[in-house]
PDB file of C-alpha atoms in Angstrom:
ATOM      1  CA  MET A1094     164.483 146.723 329.018  1.00 55.00           C
ATOM      2  CA  THR A1095     168.221 146.738 328.546  1.00 60.00           C
ATOM      3  CA  GLY A1096     170.058 148.117 325.576  1.00 60.00           C
ATOM      4  CA  THR A1097     173.252 149.620 324.336  1.00 56.00           C
ATOM      5  CA  SER A1098     173.874 151.906 321.401  1.00 71.00           C
ATOM      6  CA  GLU A1099     177.098 153.527 320.331  1.00 89.00           C
ATOM      7  CA  ARG A1100     176.089 156.773 322.003  1.00 96.00           C
ATOM      8  CA  VAL A1101     173.689 155.928 324.875  1.00 98.00           C
ATOM      9  CA  THR A1102     173.450 152.885 327.153  1.00 98.00           C
ATOM     10  CA  VAL A1103     170.416 151.786 329.168  1.00 98.00           C
ATOM     11  CA  SER A1104     169.996 149.208 331.903  1.00 98.00           C
ATOM     12  CA  VAL A1105     166.945 148.681 334.107  1.00 98.00           C
ATOM     13  CA  SER A1106     166.964 147.243 337.608  1.00 97.00           C
ATOM     14  CA  ASP A1107     164.137 147.259 340.180  1.00 97.00           C
ATOM     15  CA  GLY A1108     162.169 149.840 338.232  1.00 97.00           C
ATOM     16  CA  VAL A1109     165.075 152.278 337.735  1.00 98.00           C
ATOM     17  CA  ALA A1110     166.432 152.936 334.245  1.00 98.00           C
ATOM     18  CA  ASP A1111     170.124 153.860 334.324  1.00 98.00           C
ATOM     19  CA  VAL A1112     170.738 155.924 331.160  1.00 98.00           C
ATOM     20  CA  ARG A1113     174.268 157.045 330.314  1.00 98.00           C
ATOM     21  CA  LEU A1114     175.665 159.188 327.547  1.00 98.00           C
ATOM     22  CA  ASN A1115     178.414 156.954 326.213  1.00 98.00           C
ATOM     23  CA  ARG A1116     181.071 158.974 324.445  1.00 97.00           C
ATOM     24  CA  PRO A1117     183.584 159.568 327.248  1.00 97.00           C
ATOM     25  CA  GLU A1118     186.559 159.986 324.923  1.00 96.00           C
ATOM     26  CA  LYS A1119     184.807 163.091 323.528  1.00 96.00           C
ATOM     27  CA  ARG A1120     183.449 164.241 326.917  1.00 97.00           C
ATOM     28  CA  ASN A1121     180.020 163.030 325.753  1.00 98.00           C
ATOM     29  CA  ALA A1122     179.876 165.833 323.189  1.00 97.00           C
ATOM     30  CA  LEU A1123     176.745 166.146 321.083  1.00 96.00           C
ATOM     31  CA  ASP A1124     176.800 165.063 317.450  1.00 94.00           C
ATOM     32  CA  PRO A1125     173.917 163.901 315.207  1.00 93.00           C
ATOM     33  CA  GLU A1126     174.293 160.324 316.434  1.00 95.00           C
ATOM     34  CA  MET A1127     174.097 161.430 320.064  1.00 96.00           C
ATOM     35  CA  PHE A1128     170.975 163.472 319.389  1.00 96.00           C
ATOM     36  CA  GLU A1129     169.331 160.524 317.687  1.00 96.00           C
ATOM     37  CA  ALA A1130     170.303 158.133 320.476  1.00 97.00           C
ATOM     38  CA  LEU A1131     168.979 160.446 323.201  1.00 98.00           C
ATOM     39  CA  VAL A1132     165.654 160.960 321.454  1.00 97.00           C
ATOM     40  CA  THR A1133     165.241 157.278 320.592  1.00 97.00           C
ATOM     41  CA  THR A1134     166.106 156.201 324.134  1.00 98.00           C
ATOM     42  CA  GLY A1135     163.726 158.696 325.706  1.00 98.00           C
ATOM     43  CA  GLU A1136     160.889 157.702 323.394  1.00 97.00           C
ATOM     44  CA  ARG A1137     161.384 154.015 324.236  1.00 97.00           C
ATOM     45  CA  LEU A1138     161.350 154.758 327.949  1.00 98.00           C
ATOM     46  CA  LYS A1139     158.015 156.568 327.692  1.00 97.00           C
ATOM     47  CA  THR A1140     156.254 153.226 327.305  1.00 96.00           C
ATOM     48  CA  ALA A1141     158.804 150.799 328.796  1.00 96.00           C
ATOM     49  CA  PRO A1142     156.984 148.421 331.158  1.00 94.00           C
ATOM     50  CA  GLY A1143     158.140 148.424 334.736  1.00 95.00           C
ATOM     51  CA  VAL A1144     160.166 151.653 334.574  1.00 98.00           C
ATOM     52  CA  ARG A1145     159.279 153.885 337.519  1.00 98.00           C
ATOM     53  CA  ALA A1146     162.207 156.342 337.549  1.00 98.00           C
ATOM     54  CA  VAL A1147     165.166 157.284 335.346  1.00 98.00           C
ATOM     55  CA  VAL A1148     168.709 158.353 336.155  1.00 99.00           C
ATOM     56  CA  LEU A1149     170.492 160.303 333.414  1.00 99.00           C
ATOM     57  CA  SER A1150     174.270 160.663 333.559  1.00 98.00           C
ATOM     58  CA  GLY A1151     177.416 160.560 331.444  1.00 98.00           C
ATOM     59  CA  GLU A1152     180.178 157.987 331.240  1.00 98.00           C
ATOM     60  CA  GLY A1153     183.648 159.238 332.090  1.00 97.00           C
ATOM     61  CA  PRO A1154     184.504 162.456 333.922  1.00 97.00           C
ATOM     62  CA  ASP A1155     181.844 164.681 332.295  1.00 98.00           C
ATOM     63  CA  PHE A1156     178.087 164.811 331.973  1.00 98.00           C
ATOM     64  CA  CYS A1157     178.187 166.477 328.542  1.00 98.00           C
ATOM     65  CA  SER A1158     180.561 169.145 327.258  1.00 97.00           C
ATOM     66  CA  GLY A1159     178.117 170.498 324.663  1.00 96.00           C
ATOM     67  CA  LEU A1160     178.299 170.411 320.875  1.00 94.00           C
ATOM     68  CA  ASP A1161     180.977 168.445 319.102  1.00 92.00           C
ATOM     69  CA  PHE A1162     183.525 170.666 317.370  1.00 79.00           C
ATOM     70  CA  THR A1163     182.470 169.247 313.998  1.00 75.00           C
ATOM     71  CA  ALA A1164     179.103 170.913 314.569  1.00 71.00           C
ATOM     72  CA  PHE A1165     180.722 174.341 314.608  1.00 63.00           C
ATOM     73  CA  ARG A1166     182.415 173.663 311.301  1.00 68.00           C
ATOM     74  CA  ALA A1167     179.037 172.719 309.848  1.00 66.00           C
ATOM     75  CA  MET A1168     177.494 175.895 311.273  1.00 63.00           C
ATOM     76  CA  ARG A1169     180.252 177.948 309.695  1.00 63.00           C
ATOM     77  CA  ASP A1170     179.009 176.575 306.389  1.00 65.00           C
ATOM     78  CA  GLY A1171     175.430 177.490 307.301  1.00 66.00           C
ATOM     79  CA  GLN A1172     174.237 173.961 308.038  1.00 65.00           C
ATOM     80  CA  PRO A1173     172.244 173.462 311.268  1.00 64.00           C
ATOM     81  CA  LEU A1174     173.106 170.319 313.188  1.00 61.00           C
ATOM     82  CA  SER A1175     169.486 169.147 313.231  1.00 59.00           C
ATOM     83  CA  ALA A1176     169.548 168.897 309.440  1.00 56.00           C
ATOM     84  CA  ARG A1177     171.950 165.971 309.727  1.00 65.00           C
ATOM     85  CA  THR A1178     169.777 163.826 311.989  1.00 72.00           C
ATOM     86  CA  ARG A1179     167.316 161.160 310.917  1.00 80.00           C
ATOM     87  CA  LEU A1180     164.369 161.350 313.252  1.00 88.00           C
ATOM     88  CA  PRO A1181     160.650 160.895 312.538  1.00 85.00           C
ATOM     89  CA  PRO A1182     158.438 163.961 313.035  1.00 85.00           C
ATOM     90  CA  SER A1183     157.486 164.849 316.593  1.00 87.00           C
ATOM     91  CA  GLU A1184     153.975 165.501 317.880  1.00 87.00           C
ATOM     92  CA  GLY A1185     155.241 167.412 320.928  1.00 90.00           C
ATOM     93  CA  PRO A1186     156.227 171.069 321.316  1.00 94.00           C
ATOM     94  CA  ALA A1187     159.927 170.336 320.697  1.00 95.00           C
ATOM     95  CA  GLN A1188     160.582 169.943 316.971  1.00 94.00           C
ATOM     96  CA  ALA A1189     164.307 170.360 316.259  1.00 94.00           C
ATOM     97  CA  ALA A1190     166.552 167.392 317.056  1.00 94.00           C
ATOM     98  CA  GLY A1191     168.445 169.262 319.772  1.00 95.00           C
ATOM     99  CA  GLN A1192     165.227 170.393 321.428  1.00 97.00           C
ATOM    100  CA  ARG A1193     163.893 166.858 321.404  1.00 97.00           C
ATOM    101  CA  ALA A1194     167.119 165.433 322.855  1.00 97.00           C
ATOM    102  CA  ALA A1195     166.635 167.676 325.894  1.00 98.00           C
ATOM    103  CA  TYR A1196     162.854 167.839 326.198  1.00 98.00           C
ATOM    104  CA  VAL A1197     162.140 164.135 325.779  1.00 98.00           C
ATOM    105  CA  TRP A1198     163.235 163.715 329.414  1.00 98.00           C
ATOM    106  CA  ALA A1199     160.668 166.263 330.548  1.00 98.00           C
ATOM    107  CA  GLU A1200     158.043 164.372 328.532  1.00 98.00           C
ATOM    108  CA  LEU A1201     158.668 161.068 330.296  1.00 98.00           C
ATOM    109  CA  PRO A1202     155.728 160.222 332.576  1.00 98.00           C
ATOM    110  CA  VAL A1203     158.113 159.082 335.329  1.00 98.00           C
ATOM    111  CA  PRO A1204     160.603 161.197 337.305  1.00 98.00           C
ATOM    112  CA  VAL A1205     164.038 161.762 335.767  1.00 99.00           C
ATOM    113  CA  VAL A1206     167.059 162.499 337.971  1.00 99.00           C
ATOM    114  CA  ALA A1207     170.151 163.932 336.274  1.00 99.00           C
ATOM    115  CA  ALA A1208     173.500 163.128 337.881  1.00 99.00           C
ATOM    116  CA  VAL A1209     176.025 165.762 336.840  1.00 98.00           C
ATOM    117  CA  ARG A1210     179.763 165.689 337.332  1.00 98.00           C
ATOM    118  CA  GLY A1211     182.471 167.470 335.395  1.00 98.00           C
ATOM    119  CA  ASN A1212     181.252 169.638 332.545  1.00 98.00           C
ATOM    120  CA  ALA A1213     177.629 170.324 331.668  1.00 98.00           C
ATOM    121  CA  LEU A1214     178.081 173.085 329.128  1.00 98.00           C
ATOM    122  CA  GLY A1215     175.750 174.576 326.547  1.00 98.00           C
ATOM    123  CA  GLY A1216     173.667 171.783 325.097  1.00 97.00           C
ATOM    124  CA  GLY A1217     174.850 169.493 327.861  1.00 98.00           C
ATOM    125  CA  LEU A1218     173.324 171.770 330.471  1.00 98.00           C
ATOM    126  CA  GLN A1219     170.112 172.009 328.467  1.00 98.00           C
ATOM    127  CA  ILE A1220     169.790 168.217 328.495  1.00 98.00           C
ATOM    128  CA  ALA A1221     170.130 168.293 332.280  1.00 98.00           C
ATOM    129  CA  LEU A1222     167.395 170.939 332.405  1.00 98.00           C
ATOM    130  CA  GLY A1223     165.007 168.383 330.923  1.00 98.00           C
ATOM    131  CA  ALA A1224     165.284 166.301 334.107  1.00 98.00           C
ATOM    132  CA  ASP A1225     162.973 166.789 337.079  1.00 98.00           C
ATOM    133  CA  ILE A1226     165.823 166.815 339.604  1.00 98.00           C
ATOM    134  CA  ARG A1227     169.536 167.596 339.198  1.00 98.00           C
ATOM    135  CA  ILE A1228     172.135 166.250 341.631  1.00 99.00           C
ATOM    136  CA  VAL A1229     175.550 167.763 340.899  1.00 98.00           C
ATOM    137  CA  ALA A1230     179.078 167.275 342.157  1.00 98.00           C
ATOM    138  CA  PRO A1231     180.393 170.257 344.152  1.00 98.00           C
ATOM    139  CA  ASP A1232     183.135 170.769 341.563  1.00 98.00           C
ATOM    140  CA  ALA A1233     180.858 170.358 338.540  1.00 98.00           C
ATOM    141  CA  ARG A1234     181.037 173.078 335.884  1.00 98.00           C
ATOM    142  CA  LEU A1235     177.713 174.278 334.453  1.00 98.00           C
ATOM    143  CA  SER A1236     177.293 177.013 331.878  1.00 98.00           C
ATOM    144  CA  VAL A1237     174.812 178.466 329.425  1.00 98.00           C
ATOM    145  CA  PHE A1238     177.741 178.619 327.063  1.00 97.00           C
ATOM    146  CA  GLU A1239     176.140 179.367 323.707  1.00 97.00           C
ATOM    147  CA  VAL A1240     176.895 183.107 323.524  1.00 97.00           C
ATOM    148  CA  ALA A1241     180.614 182.288 323.696  1.00 96.00           C
ATOM    149  CA  TRP A1242     180.163 180.657 320.280  1.00 93.00           C
ATOM    150  CA  GLY A1243     177.989 183.465 318.955  1.00 94.00           C
ATOM    151  CA  LEU A1244     174.798 181.452 319.492  1.00 94.00           C
ATOM    152  CA  VAL A1245     171.756 181.298 321.785  1.00 97.00           C
ATOM    153  CA  PRO A1246     170.455 178.347 323.811  1.00 97.00           C
ATOM    154  CA  ASP A1247     168.160 176.612 321.329  1.00 96.00           C
ATOM    155  CA  MET A1248     167.608 173.192 322.932  1.00 97.00           C
ATOM    156  CA  THR A1249     164.606 174.405 325.016  1.00 97.00           C
ATOM    157  CA  GLY A1250     166.926 176.137 327.518  1.00 97.00           C
ATOM    158  CA  SER A1251     165.723 179.653 326.726  1.00 97.00           C
ATOM    159  CA  GLN A1252     162.245 178.623 327.888  1.00 97.00           C
ATOM    160  CA  LEU A1253     163.059 176.247 330.767  1.00 96.00           C
ATOM    161  CA  LEU A1254     165.934 178.113 332.423  1.00 98.00           C
ATOM    162  CA  PRO A1255     163.955 181.211 333.582  1.00 98.00           C
ATOM    163  CA  GLU A1256     161.459 178.929 335.303  1.00 96.00           C
ATOM    164  CA  LEU A1257     164.245 177.497 337.449  1.00 97.00           C
ATOM    165  CA  VAL A1258     166.448 180.470 338.273  1.00 98.00           C
ATOM    166  CA  GLY A1259     164.264 183.486 337.499  1.00 98.00           C
ATOM    167  CA  ARG A1260     164.314 185.645 334.399  1.00 98.00           C
ATOM    168  CA  ASP A1261     167.037 188.020 335.562  1.00 98.00           C
ATOM    169  CA  VAL A1262     169.470 185.283 336.615  1.00 98.00           C
ATOM    170  CA  ALA A1263     168.752 183.397 333.399  1.00 98.00           C
ATOM    171  CA  LYS A1264     169.688 186.515 331.443  1.00 98.00           C
ATOM    172  CA  GLU A1265     172.870 187.054 333.428  1.00 98.00           C
ATOM    173  CA  LEU A1266     173.986 183.457 332.874  1.00 98.00           C
ATOM    174  CA  THR A1267     173.077 183.561 329.188  1.00 98.00           C
ATOM    175  CA  PHE A1268     174.576 186.970 328.387  1.00 98.00           C
ATOM    176  CA  THR A1269     177.921 186.164 330.035  1.00 98.00           C
ATOM    177  CA  ALA A1270     178.365 182.386 329.451  1.00 98.00           C
ATOM    178  CA  ARG A1271     180.067 182.252 332.824  1.00 98.00           C
ATOM    179  CA  VAL A1272     180.740 178.882 334.437  1.00 98.00           C
ATOM    180  CA  VAL A1273     178.848 178.058 337.637  1.00 98.00           C
ATOM    181  CA  GLY A1274     180.140 175.552 340.218  1.00 98.00           C
ATOM    182  CA  GLY A1275     177.959 172.971 341.903  1.00 98.00           C
ATOM    183  CA  GLU A1276     177.402 174.892 345.132  1.00 98.00           C
ATOM    184  CA  GLU A1277     176.378 178.071 343.323  1.00 98.00           C
ATOM    185  CA  ALA A1278     174.172 176.068 340.977  1.00 98.00           C
ATOM    186  CA  VAL A1279     172.186 174.867 343.977  1.00 98.00           C
ATOM    187  CA  ARG A1280     172.076 178.343 345.494  1.00 98.00           C
ATOM    188  CA  ILE A1281     170.552 179.927 342.386  1.00 98.00           C
ATOM    189  CA  GLY A1282     168.163 177.059 341.623  1.00 98.00           C
ATOM    190  CA  LEU A1283     170.022 175.591 338.654  1.00 98.00           C
ATOM    191  CA  ALA A1284     170.558 172.324 340.562  1.00 98.00           C
ATOM    192  CA  THR A1285     168.642 170.566 343.316  1.00 98.00           C
ATOM    193  CA  ARG A1286     171.495 169.538 345.612  1.00 98.00           C
ATOM    194  CA  THR A1287     175.152 168.569 345.582  1.00 98.00           C
ATOM    195  CA  ASP A1288     176.747 165.228 346.309  1.00 98.00           C
ATOM    196  CA  PRO A1289     180.368 164.132 345.861  1.00 98.00           C
ATOM    197  CA  GLU A1290     179.037 161.002 344.110  1.00 98.00           C
ATOM    198  CA  PRO A1291     176.099 162.328 342.109  1.00 98.00           C
ATOM    199  CA  ARG A1292     175.330 159.105 340.219  1.00 98.00           C
ATOM    200  CA  THR A1293     175.258 157.042 343.409  1.00 98.00           C
ATOM    201  CA  ALA A1294     173.004 159.630 345.031  1.00 98.00           C
ATOM    202  CA  ALA A1295     170.758 159.811 341.968  1.00 99.00           C
ATOM    203  CA  LEU A1296     170.369 156.030 341.820  1.00 98.00           C
ATOM    204  CA  ALA A1297     169.497 155.945 345.526  1.00 98.00           C
ATOM    205  CA  LEU A1298     166.890 158.677 345.075  1.00 98.00           C
ATOM    206  CA  ALA A1299     165.440 156.962 342.005  1.00 98.00           C
ATOM    207  CA  ALA A1300     165.205 153.692 343.939  1.00 98.00           C
ATOM    208  CA  GLU A1301     163.311 155.497 346.704  1.00 98.00           C
ATOM    209  CA  ILE A1302     160.900 156.943 344.135  1.00 98.00           C
ATOM    210  CA  ALA A1303     160.486 153.539 342.476  1.00 98.00           C
ATOM    211  CA  ARG A1304     159.246 152.074 345.778  1.00 98.00           C
ATOM    212  CA  GLN A1305     156.246 154.426 345.779  1.00 98.00           C
ATOM    213  CA  SER A1306     152.967 153.853 343.949  1.00 98.00           C
ATOM    214  CA  PRO A1307     153.757 154.353 340.240  1.00 98.00           C
ATOM    215  CA  HIS A1308     150.288 155.732 339.595  1.00 98.00           C
ATOM    216  CA  ALA A1309     150.607 158.345 342.336  1.00 98.00           C
ATOM    217  CA  VAL A1310     154.113 159.380 341.272  1.00 98.00           C
ATOM    218  CA  ARG A1311     153.108 159.797 337.635  1.00 98.00           C
ATOM    219  CA  ALA A1312     150.046 161.819 338.608  1.00 98.00           C
ATOM    220  CA  ALA A1313     152.148 163.999 340.911  1.00 98.00           C
ATOM    221  CA  LYS A1314     154.687 164.723 338.161  1.00 98.00           C
ATOM    222  CA  GLN A1315     151.907 165.681 335.778  1.00 98.00           C
ATOM    223  CA  LEU A1316     150.316 168.046 338.296  1.00 98.00           C
ATOM    224  CA  LEU A1317     153.572 169.686 339.349  1.00 98.00           C
ATOM    225  CA  ASP A1318     154.507 170.257 335.717  1.00 97.00           C
ATOM    226  CA  LEU A1319     151.239 172.150 335.245  1.00 97.00           C
ATOM    227  CA  ALA A1320     152.018 174.574 338.079  1.00 96.00           C
ATOM    228  CA  GLY A1321     152.741 178.039 336.719  1.00 93.00           C
ATOM    229  CA  ARG A1322     152.061 176.892 333.160  1.00 94.00           C
ATOM    230  CA  THR A1323     148.282 176.944 333.323  1.00 96.00           C
ATOM    231  CA  GLY A1324     145.601 178.892 335.151  1.00 97.00           C
ATOM    232  CA  LEU A1325     144.678 178.050 338.731  1.00 97.00           C
ATOM    233  CA  GLY A1326     141.248 176.856 337.681  1.00 98.00           C
ATOM    234  CA  ALA A1327     142.692 174.332 335.264  1.00 98.00           C
ATOM    235  CA  GLY A1328     145.323 173.287 337.803  1.00 98.00           C
ATOM    236  CA  PHE A1329     142.798 172.774 340.583  1.00 98.00           C
ATOM    237  CA  ALA A1330     140.532 170.811 338.221  1.00 98.00           C
ATOM    238  CA  ALA A1331     143.455 168.594 337.266  1.00 98.00           C
ATOM    239  CA  GLU A1332     144.101 167.923 340.958  1.00 98.00           C
ATOM    240  CA  GLN A1333     140.546 166.730 341.436  1.00 98.00           C
ATOM    241  CA  LYS A1334     140.686 164.544 338.346  1.00 98.00           C
ATOM    242  CA  GLU A1335     143.882 162.820 339.469  1.00 98.00           C
ATOM    243  CA  ILE A1336     142.833 162.360 343.097  1.00 98.00           C
ATOM    244  CA  GLY A1337     139.492 160.984 341.950  1.00 98.00           C
ATOM    245  CA  ALA A1338     141.247 158.393 339.817  1.00 98.00           C
ATOM    246  CA  LEU A1339     143.628 157.406 342.629  1.00 98.00           C
ATOM    247  CA  ILE A1340     141.227 157.047 345.577  1.00 98.00           C
ATOM    248  CA  GLY A1341     140.186 153.433 345.916  1.00 98.00           C
ATOM    249  CA  SER A1342     142.439 152.253 343.104  1.00 98.00           C
ATOM    250  CA  PRO A1343     144.369 148.994 343.699  1.00 97.00           C
ATOM    251  CA  ASN A1344     147.701 150.715 344.315  1.00 98.00           C
ATOM    252  CA  GLN A1345     146.162 153.300 346.623  1.00 98.00           C
ATOM    253  CA  VAL A1346     144.463 150.558 348.640  1.00 98.00           C
ATOM    254  CA  GLU A1347     147.777 148.687 348.762  1.00 98.00           C
ATOM    255  CA  ALA A1348     149.586 151.820 349.995  1.00 98.00           C
ATOM    256  CA  VAL A1349     147.142 152.198 352.894  1.00 98.00           C
ATOM    257  CA  THR A1350     147.055 148.483 353.698  1.00 98.00           C
ATOM    258  CA  ALA A1351     150.846 148.137 353.695  1.00 98.00           C
ATOM    259  CA  ARG A1352     151.263 151.152 355.967  1.00 97.00           C
ATOM    260  CA  PHE A1353     148.751 149.824 358.484  1.00 98.00           C
ATOM    261  CA  GLN A1354     150.374 146.381 358.351  1.00 98.00           C
ATOM    262  CA  LYS A1355     153.858 147.939 358.659  1.00 97.00           C
ATOM    263  CA  ARG A1356     155.258 146.159 355.612  1.00 97.00           C
ATOM    264  CA  GLU A1357     156.687 147.100 352.242  1.00 96.00           C
ATOM    265  CA  PRO A1358     153.924 147.716 349.675  1.00 97.00           C
ATOM    266  CA  ARG A1359     153.647 145.538 346.582  1.00 97.00           C
ATOM    267  CA  PHE A1360     152.497 147.852 343.825  1.00 97.00           C
ATOM    268  CA  THR A1361     151.282 146.866 340.383  1.00 96.00           C
ATOM    269  CA  ASP A1362     152.925 148.559 337.418  1.00 91.00           C
ATOM    270  CA  LEU A1363     150.919 150.261 334.704  1.00 75.00           C
TER     271      LEU A1363
END
């Protein structure tokens, strides 16, 4: 699967999908076309054969600077940005276009690694929150910036952010709109780790993930996403269901065989 749209580009190599926001002249700012491209790309990747991991980044010096200035003019006239997008209805919990542009990455069955450099502000940060792992440049600038525009985070960030940094830190970041650097982002749980070349590091990590059994990785993501969001009984039952499906399966047998034979495993994709 390889494709290019005006707003988002995708290339796949060795099981890793390299997805890039492609509006560098506007710092990858979000407009209706960008929302549509992000949602469409994410939906395609959900069922793309051979994709085992995804890297999400932005072309140019920034990950995503947030909403395009034209969006604020539309808001001044009382028109929400989502009203200008053309997307089919969603069956998932995210319904508005902005929510879907961020949450579609959380819905992917494979791990998503966000590589953040430059600005990840407002909606841009919320898109990064949809990833499973965030690798950021030390000098990256991250902010829950919405209150500075008289708004609230409405692209799933109000619900996902407290899970990462804690409710009190989420409130402090949201109430002040202050900018957080890469090192602090890691310290408070907003990012996973720093790297001076976040895309290179993200691609290397995704390649490492892609070498593992795709069935086991998908099952692990599903289980870890349940943690804290369901009762222990349901979580433990899900563990047993997934382990029962994996034991003795072709890829699990291949994982054991390859390790005993001290060779690289040859896994079968879904």
